[in-house]
Every structure is written in structure tokens, then in C-alpha cells.
Amino acid sequence: GASVTVVDTRGVGASQSSKSWGFCRQQGRDLRELELMQEAMRRWRGIEEELGFSVGWQNAGNLALCDTEKRYNQFKTWMPMAAKYGLDTEMLDEKGVKELFPSLAGKWLGGVWTASDGTADPLSATKAFARAAELRGANFRLFAPQVKELVVEDGFVTGIRLADGSVMSAGTTVVAAGAWTSEVLGNVFTLPQLRVRATAAQTERLTDLGEDFAGFPAIGVWAPRCSFRKRVDGTMTIADGGYAEEHDFEVYASTRFGWKYLPGYLKNPITVNIVHDITHRRDPNPNPKRIDQAVSTFEKMFPTMPQLRIKETWAGHIDMTPDMVPVIDCAGGLPKGLVVSTGYSGHGLGIAPAAGRLTADLALAGGRRPAEAEAFRADRFGEKLFFSPESVF
């Protein structure tokens, strides 16, 4: 084992770690992530016993709905990959979709269904991982001053310098700062990374809104302009399915790296907020219009169900890489003594158990990159001009 200290300027799960939709899915992923995601799914199914704490896990499956030929055909292209990796992913027709959701209205071509996928509660899971780590000897320094810079001596990262001038030394320094990672790296390594502000909400308990919700499935659903999952406490997380994602513009990062994202932006247009909402002290403000859109879409999908009521809304910054695949690396252009684990691009919760394992392996590897980390090299972004996401969802 190793002596571990976790340094954070806020509390456990205070930023994006606790803000996701909660989907833990294999379907539709970039093939580079798939084996790691399959490992993560095996871990999720026994994670509460392993950690000793609840994570809100539900092995209820994930469904991506299709209302257009274009979307349906796009999803079909992923089916040979699912078969190659032994997944139970199926293409359903409209009848199959409505067998899963009998109260679903409207015309649907079908959907992609993976019964072995599931959902978890991001905040509960983050706190469970932290508490389990603490019980196993990890130290946590929370609400610390911001990290001013990495300390580098003779090409070796020896620790971090905080904003108050204090230095924390380490044999290996792991930078896993989400949307702040490129700032922490500073001049030590240039990593293209942009912040995307995502908004989501939690409803009141569904059965309090009406008994018709009593048998509503716990399946995670991604539909055009609406995504949702029923939580273990009977409430529901809802968002607009990424329909109106927002990039908070930054003079340095957006102008230096934005062009690398052009293929992805052309495929999935994104709103640019010229006045950003970025601070270490709090989460960014949610966009209520996006929740109104999601709720309106949900109620059109399920017109016979009681109207939703929103309990809480929130937003967080997604750490987006140009190809929407994470960086998990300790070699190449990175200096010795440094491990980087970042860029999970909005789907980091699901892969977290395996990505965390790989990150820990790198921290103990002495600068040697194992073969399974080759796909997540930090220096791949210097090898060509543009990057197009290869994930189907």
C-alpha cells in the first residue's frame, strides 16, 4: 500500500462528482473505454458490500429512445461492437420500448436497451468511496487553499504549492481535479480541456405526486430533450439529455483549444456563454430553462402521469476533452512523479470504479505506463489537429 493524502478546496463531492445524471452504462461508449467500463460494471454490482456504504445502486438497465431514422440508424451502427464485446445490448422496436414503459405515449421508432446497465446516486457514491478510503487509511485535507502550482525539481514533480505558500511533498502526485486539471498542470503539461456547464434537477417523491407513479420503472432513460432516472428514495433525477449544453467561455482555454473541438461541435452544437460562471467557491448557476424543457418533454412522453414538481436544481462543470475520452496517464510527455486522471467528459461516474483502480495502479507503477492505459495517453492530443468523438451516445 501507499500513504495517501487527498487535497480539495471544497468538501467531498462538492463539485461535478456529485452532479451527474447517475447513469452507469456500457452502451454507446467509445470502444477505447469499453473494457474498462465492463470492469466497472462488475464492481458496481457488488460495490455496496465492498465499500460498506450505500451508493444508491440499481441494476435496472439503461434505455436510449429513438424518434427519428437518423438517431435510430446511428444507434444501429454500435450493435456490432456490442456483440463483439459480449454485451446484452438490444435494438428494440416501438412495441419493445412500450413493454418497458407501458405509459409511454407518442410515436417511437424504438430504442437501444442494455439490461445489464444501471444507475447510482453520484453524491452517495462519492461520499461512500471517500469514507471507505478514509477507513482504509487515506487522509483528507478538505477546504484547503487552492493549488497554486506543481512543484518540479530536476524534471520530477515532488508535490504541490498551495495559494498560502505552503508546500505538500509527495513521491507521486495525482492530479484528478476535474475541470480544474489543466489549470493545476499549468506550464508543466498543456492539456486541451474545456468546461461544459450541465444542469439537472431532482423531483419530489413521485408517489407523493400521484399513485400512478407507484410502478414507474427505475430504468435510466435518455430520450431527445429529456433524460431521467428514478432514484432509490422514490424521487427522480431529470435533465434535458444534453440537448442545450453550455460552454463557459474562457479567454485562454477557449481560444487556445476550442478549434480542436470543432468536429464535435458541428455534430452536436453547443451554446457558448460569453460571460462565464466559474469560481472555486461554489457551483455554477443552473439554467432553469433547461429543466423546464426537460419537464415539458417528460410530460408529453407520459401525459397520463401526474405532473412533476421540482425539489432542487443544480449545475456542474464537465471536464471535456476533444475526443470525449479521459486522460489516465503517467508517462510520455508528463514529467516523472506525476499521474493525471481527468477528462471524463460527462460519463465519469459509471467508469469510476475501474478508472480509479487504473489511476491507483499508475500511481504505484513508478512512471511505467501499462498497456491498458495506452488508449488514455495525455500526449495523443498533439498528434493531430482535430478530434471527433467516436462514442455513439
C-alpha positions as a printed Julia matrix, in Angstrom:
393×3 Matrix{Float64}:
   0.0    0.0     0.0
   0.89   3.68    0.0
   0.33   6.68    2.24
  -2.38   8.79    0.57
  -3.5   12.37    1.19
  -6.41  13.84   -0.78
  -6.37  17.64   -1.11
  -9.54  19.52   -2.13
 -10.51  23.19   -1.95
 -14.09  22.17   -1.16
 -15.81  19.21    0.5
 -16.2   15.64   -0.71
 -18.48  15.56   -3.75
 -18.9   19.34   -3.75
 -18.26  19.77   -7.48
 -19.03  17.73  -10.59
 -18.54  14.38   -8.83
 -22.0   14.73   -7.29
 -23.75  16.46  -10.2
 -24.15  13.82  -12.92
 -27.37  12.14  -14.05
 -26.28   8.94  -12.33
 -26.16   6.66  -15.4
 -23.73   3.73  -15.3
 -23.79   2.49  -18.87
 -21.77   0.36  -21.24
 -23.96   1.04  -24.27
 -22.86   3.62  -26.79
 -19.39   4.21  -25.35
 -16.18   4.82  -27.22
 -14.55   1.42  -27.75
 -11.4    2.62  -26.01
 -13.37   2.81  -22.77
 -15.43  -0.32  -23.11
 -13.26  -2.93  -21.4
 -12.64  -0.56  -18.51
 -16.4    0.1   -18.33
 -17.18  -3.61  -18.27
 -14.81  -3.96  -15.32
 -16.56  -1.04  -13.63
 -19.97  -2.68  -14.08
 -18.74  -5.84  -12.4
 -17.56  -3.7    -9.49
 -20.81  -1.69   -9.28
 -22.88  -4.82   -8.74
 -21.0   -5.58   -5.53
 -19.77  -2.11   -4.63
 -22.01  -1.55   -1.61
 -20.75  -4.74    0.02
 -17.17  -3.87   -0.92
 -17.3   -0.33    0.47
 -19.7   -0.93    3.32
 -21.92   2.02    2.36
 -24.92   2.65    0.12
 -24.3    4.22   -3.29
 -27.91   4.18   -4.49
 -27.12   1.38   -6.93
 -29.9   -0.01   -9.13
 -29.18  -2.66  -11.76
 -32.32  -1.68  -13.69
 -30.86  -1.19  -17.17
 -30.5    1.8   -19.5
 -32.65   2.75  -22.48
 -31.89   5.25  -25.25
 -35.05   6.18  -27.15
 -35.18   6.95  -30.88
 -37.76   9.17  -32.57
 -36.0    9.7   -35.92
 -34.47   7.45  -38.55
 -31.18   9.3   -38.22
 -30.93   8.61  -34.49
 -32.1    5.01  -34.91
 -29.55   4.29  -37.63
 -26.82   5.98  -35.61
 -27.51   3.65  -32.71
 -27.62   0.61  -35.01
 -24.0    1.24  -36.02
 -22.97   0.4   -32.46
 -24.64  -3.01  -32.33
 -21.72  -4.96  -33.92
 -19.43  -3.5   -31.24
 -21.85  -4.59  -28.51
 -21.83  -8.11  -29.92
 -18.05  -8.15  -30.2
 -17.68  -7.31  -26.52
 -20.39  -9.71  -25.39
 -22.88  -7.1   -24.2
 -26.58  -7.83  -23.85
 -27.48  -4.65  -25.79
 -30.58  -4.94  -27.98
 -32.31  -2.77  -30.58
 -35.97  -2.59  -29.6
 -38.9   -1.63  -31.8
 -41.76   0.56  -30.56
 -43.57  -2.43  -29.07
 -40.48  -3.46  -27.11
 -39.97   0.06  -25.78
 -43.57   0.32  -24.6
 -43.32  -3.04  -22.88
 -40.67  -1.43  -20.66
 -42.73   1.77  -20.23
 -46.43   0.96  -20.73
 -47.47   4.58  -20.1
 -45.11   5.99  -22.76
 -47.03   7.97  -25.4
 -46.07   9.25  -28.82
 -44.5    7.69  -31.87
 -41.13   5.99  -31.31
 -39.06   4.03  -33.8
 -37.6    2.08  -30.9
 -34.53   2.28  -28.73
 -31.29   0.75  -27.54
 -31.71  -1.34  -24.41
 -28.98  -2.78  -22.17
 -30.47  -4.68  -19.25
 -27.11  -5.16  -17.52
 -26.53  -1.4   -17.18
 -27.64   0.52  -14.12
 -27.71   3.75  -12.17
 -26.21   5.09   -8.94
 -26.54   8.22   -6.85
 -23.48  10.41   -7.57
 -23.32  12.14   -4.18
 -23.88   8.95   -2.17
 -21.29   7.11   -4.28
 -18.67   9.85   -3.96
 -19.12  10.0    -0.2
 -19.04   6.21    0.05
 -15.73   5.99   -1.84
 -14.25   8.75    0.33
 -15.43   7.25    3.6
 -14.2    3.78    2.63
 -10.82   5.23    1.65
 -10.61   7.08    4.97
 -11.35   3.9     6.91
  -8.55   2.21    4.98
  -6.03   4.87    5.96
  -6.36   7.7     3.43
  -6.1   11.24    4.8
  -8.32  14.08    3.59
  -7.39  17.76    3.67
 -10.63  19.48    2.72
 -11.29  23.21    2.24
  -7.59  23.69    1.6
  -6.22  26.78   -0.17
  -6.21  26.47   -3.95
  -3.32  24.67   -5.57
  -1.09  27.4    -6.98
   1.29  25.14   -8.88
   3.01  21.79   -9.09
   6.47  21.72   -7.53
   9.02  20.43  -10.06
  12.65  19.67   -9.24
  15.03  18.41  -11.93
  12.13  17.32  -14.11
  10.39  15.42  -11.29
   7.11  16.52   -9.71
   7.71  16.45   -5.97
   4.4   17.85   -4.72
   2.14  20.91   -4.78
   2.38  24.51   -3.62
  -0.83  25.97   -2.21
  -2.03  29.55   -2.52
  -0.89  30.3     1.06
   2.68  29.35    0.08
   2.77  26.04    1.91
   4.19  23.0     0.12
   2.93  19.44    0.34
   5.53  16.93   -0.82
   4.8   13.53   -2.32
   6.62  10.69   -4.03
   3.82  10.64   -6.61
   1.34  13.45   -7.26
  -2.03  12.53   -8.78
  -3.91  15.39  -10.44
  -7.59  14.45  -10.66
  -9.1   17.91  -10.4
 -11.88  17.56  -12.97
 -12.5   20.78  -14.87
  -9.64  22.46  -12.97
  -6.99  19.95  -14.05
  -5.47  21.95  -16.91
  -5.09  24.93  -14.56
  -3.37  22.82  -11.92
  -1.0   21.41  -14.54
  -0.06  24.96  -15.6
   3.11  25.05  -17.65
   4.11  21.53  -16.62
   1.93  19.99  -19.33
  -0.5   21.51  -21.83
  -3.77  19.59  -21.78
  -6.7   20.68  -24.01
  -9.73  20.8   -21.77
 -12.9   22.88  -21.83
 -15.62  23.37  -19.24
 -19.17  22.43  -20.21
 -21.86  23.55  -17.77
 -24.53  20.9   -17.28
 -27.83  21.43  -15.46
 -30.01  18.8   -13.77
 -32.76  18.59  -11.18
 -34.39  16.35   -8.6
 -38.16  15.98   -8.37
 -40.29  15.48   -5.31
 -41.05  11.86   -4.41
 -43.02  10.52   -7.36
 -45.66   8.66   -5.35
 -46.35  11.87   -3.41
 -47.32  13.43   -6.72
 -49.75  10.61   -7.51
 -50.21   6.88   -7.02
 -49.95   6.33  -10.79
 -46.18   6.64  -10.29
 -46.13   3.64   -7.9
 -44.91   1.17  -10.54
 -42.81   3.58  -12.59
 -39.62   1.74  -13.7
 -36.18   2.6   -12.29
 -34.62   2.31  -15.77
 -32.23   5.08  -16.76
 -33.65   6.75  -19.89
 -32.0    9.04  -22.43
 -34.51  10.49  -24.89
 -34.35  13.52  -27.19
 -34.54  16.61  -24.94
 -35.09  14.56  -21.79
 -33.11  12.15  -19.61
 -34.28  10.74  -16.3
 -33.84   8.01  -13.7
 -35.94   7.05  -10.71
 -33.81   7.13   -7.57
 -33.87   4.68   -4.65
 -35.6    7.3    -2.47
 -38.51   7.48   -4.94
 -37.6   10.89   -6.37
 -36.3   11.33   -9.91
 -33.25  12.98  -11.46
 -34.16  14.76  -14.69
 -32.22  16.77  -17.3
 -32.6   17.78  -20.94
 -30.5   14.92  -22.28
 -27.64  17.25  -23.19
 -29.84  18.98  -25.75
 -28.69  22.5   -24.83
 -25.22  22.01  -23.35
 -23.35  25.21  -22.47
 -19.67  26.06  -22.69
 -18.48  28.75  -20.3
 -16.09  30.82  -22.43
 -12.59  31.45  -21.09
 -10.19  33.73  -22.93
  -7.21  31.38  -22.59
  -8.66  27.87  -22.79
 -11.47  28.56  -25.24
  -9.33  30.42  -27.76
  -6.32  28.12  -27.48
  -8.12  24.77  -27.54
 -11.61  25.44  -28.89
 -10.73  24.68  -32.5
  -9.74  21.11  -31.6
 -13.38  20.52  -30.67
 -14.86  21.71  -33.99
 -15.87  18.24  -35.33
 -17.73  17.54  -32.11
 -19.37  20.97  -32.09
 -20.55  20.53  -35.68
 -22.07  17.17  -34.78
 -23.62  18.4   -31.53
 -23.97  22.22  -31.45
 -23.35  23.84  -28.11
 -24.26  27.21  -26.58
 -21.33  29.45  -25.67
 -21.79  31.61  -22.58
 -19.63  34.68  -23.23
 -19.9   35.65  -19.56
 -18.75  32.55  -17.7
 -19.76  31.35  -14.25
 -16.53  29.81  -12.98
 -15.36  30.01   -9.38
 -13.66  27.78   -6.81
 -16.09  28.86   -4.11
 -19.39  27.44   -5.37
 -21.09  25.51   -8.14
 -22.12  27.36  -11.31
 -25.71  28.53  -11.51
 -28.17  26.1   -13.12
 -30.15  27.08  -16.2
 -33.85  26.77  -15.24
 -34.96  26.92  -18.88
 -33.22  23.6   -19.47
 -35.16  21.97  -16.64
 -38.42  23.49  -17.89
 -37.64  21.96  -21.29
 -36.92  18.55  -19.75
 -40.06  18.55  -17.62
 -42.21  19.66  -20.56
 -40.79  16.84  -22.71
 -41.31  14.27  -19.94
 -44.94  15.26  -19.54
 -45.51  14.92  -23.3
 -43.95  11.46  -23.13
 -46.14  10.44  -20.19
 -49.32  12.55  -20.49
 -51.4   10.3   -18.22
 -48.97  10.58  -15.31
 -49.22  13.27  -12.61
 -47.32  16.5   -13.28
 -43.79  16.67  -11.93
 -42.71  19.04   -9.18
 -39.07  20.11   -8.88
 -37.41  19.89   -5.47
 -33.9   21.06   -6.34
 -31.84  22.16   -9.35
 -28.06  22.26   -9.73
 -25.25  22.66  -12.24
 -21.68  21.5   -12.53
 -18.75  21.84  -14.92
 -17.92  18.81  -17.04
 -14.21  18.38  -17.85
 -14.4   17.84  -21.62
 -11.57  16.55  -23.81
 -11.66  16.94  -27.63
 -12.45  13.23  -28.2
 -14.58  12.85  -25.04
 -12.26  10.1   -23.77
 -10.44  10.53  -20.45
  -6.76  11.03  -19.83
  -5.32   8.44  -17.42
  -1.57   8.61  -17.75
   1.81   8.75  -16.03
   4.31   8.75  -18.89
   5.04  10.17  -22.34
   5.26  13.95  -22.14
   4.32  14.05  -18.47
   7.17  14.63  -16.02
   8.14  11.84  -13.66
   6.29  11.66  -10.38
   3.0   12.82  -11.93
  -0.22  10.94  -12.69
  -3.14  12.65  -14.46
  -6.69  11.31  -14.29
  -9.21  13.67  -15.87
 -11.38  14.46  -18.89
 -14.2   12.02  -18.2
 -16.41  14.24  -20.34
 -19.72  13.79  -18.55
 -19.7   10.0   -18.16
 -17.14   9.52  -15.4
 -19.44   8.19  -12.68
 -20.12   4.9   -14.43
 -16.49   4.13  -15.2
 -15.21   5.4   -11.84
 -14.59   2.06  -10.05
 -12.31   0.84  -12.85
 -10.79   4.22  -13.72
  -9.93   4.7   -10.05
  -8.28   1.29   -9.98
  -6.23   2.12  -13.09
  -5.26   5.52  -11.67
  -4.07   3.85   -8.46
  -2.08   1.31  -10.48
  -0.34   4.16  -12.33
   0.48   5.88   -9.04
   2.29   2.74   -7.93
   3.83   1.96  -11.33
   6.9    4.17  -11.0
   6.27   6.01  -14.27
   5.71   2.87  -16.35
   2.56   3.03  -18.46
   0.77  -0.35  -18.68
  -0.73  -1.45  -21.98
  -4.32  -0.87  -20.81
  -3.56   2.83  -20.29
  -2.21   3.35  -23.82
  -5.61   4.49  -25.13
  -5.75   7.21  -22.48
  -2.37   8.84  -23.18
  -2.17  12.55  -22.38
   0.02  13.35  -25.38
  -2.4   11.96  -28.01
  -3.88  15.43  -28.49
  -0.64  16.66  -30.03
  -0.74  14.03  -32.76
  -3.38  15.65  -35.0
  -5.3   18.89  -35.38
  -8.94  17.88  -34.88
 -10.71  15.24  -32.84
 -14.18  13.84  -33.39
 -15.9   11.92  -30.57
 -16.37   8.27  -31.52
 -18.94   7.42  -28.85
 -22.43   6.85  -30.24
 -24.23   8.49  -27.29
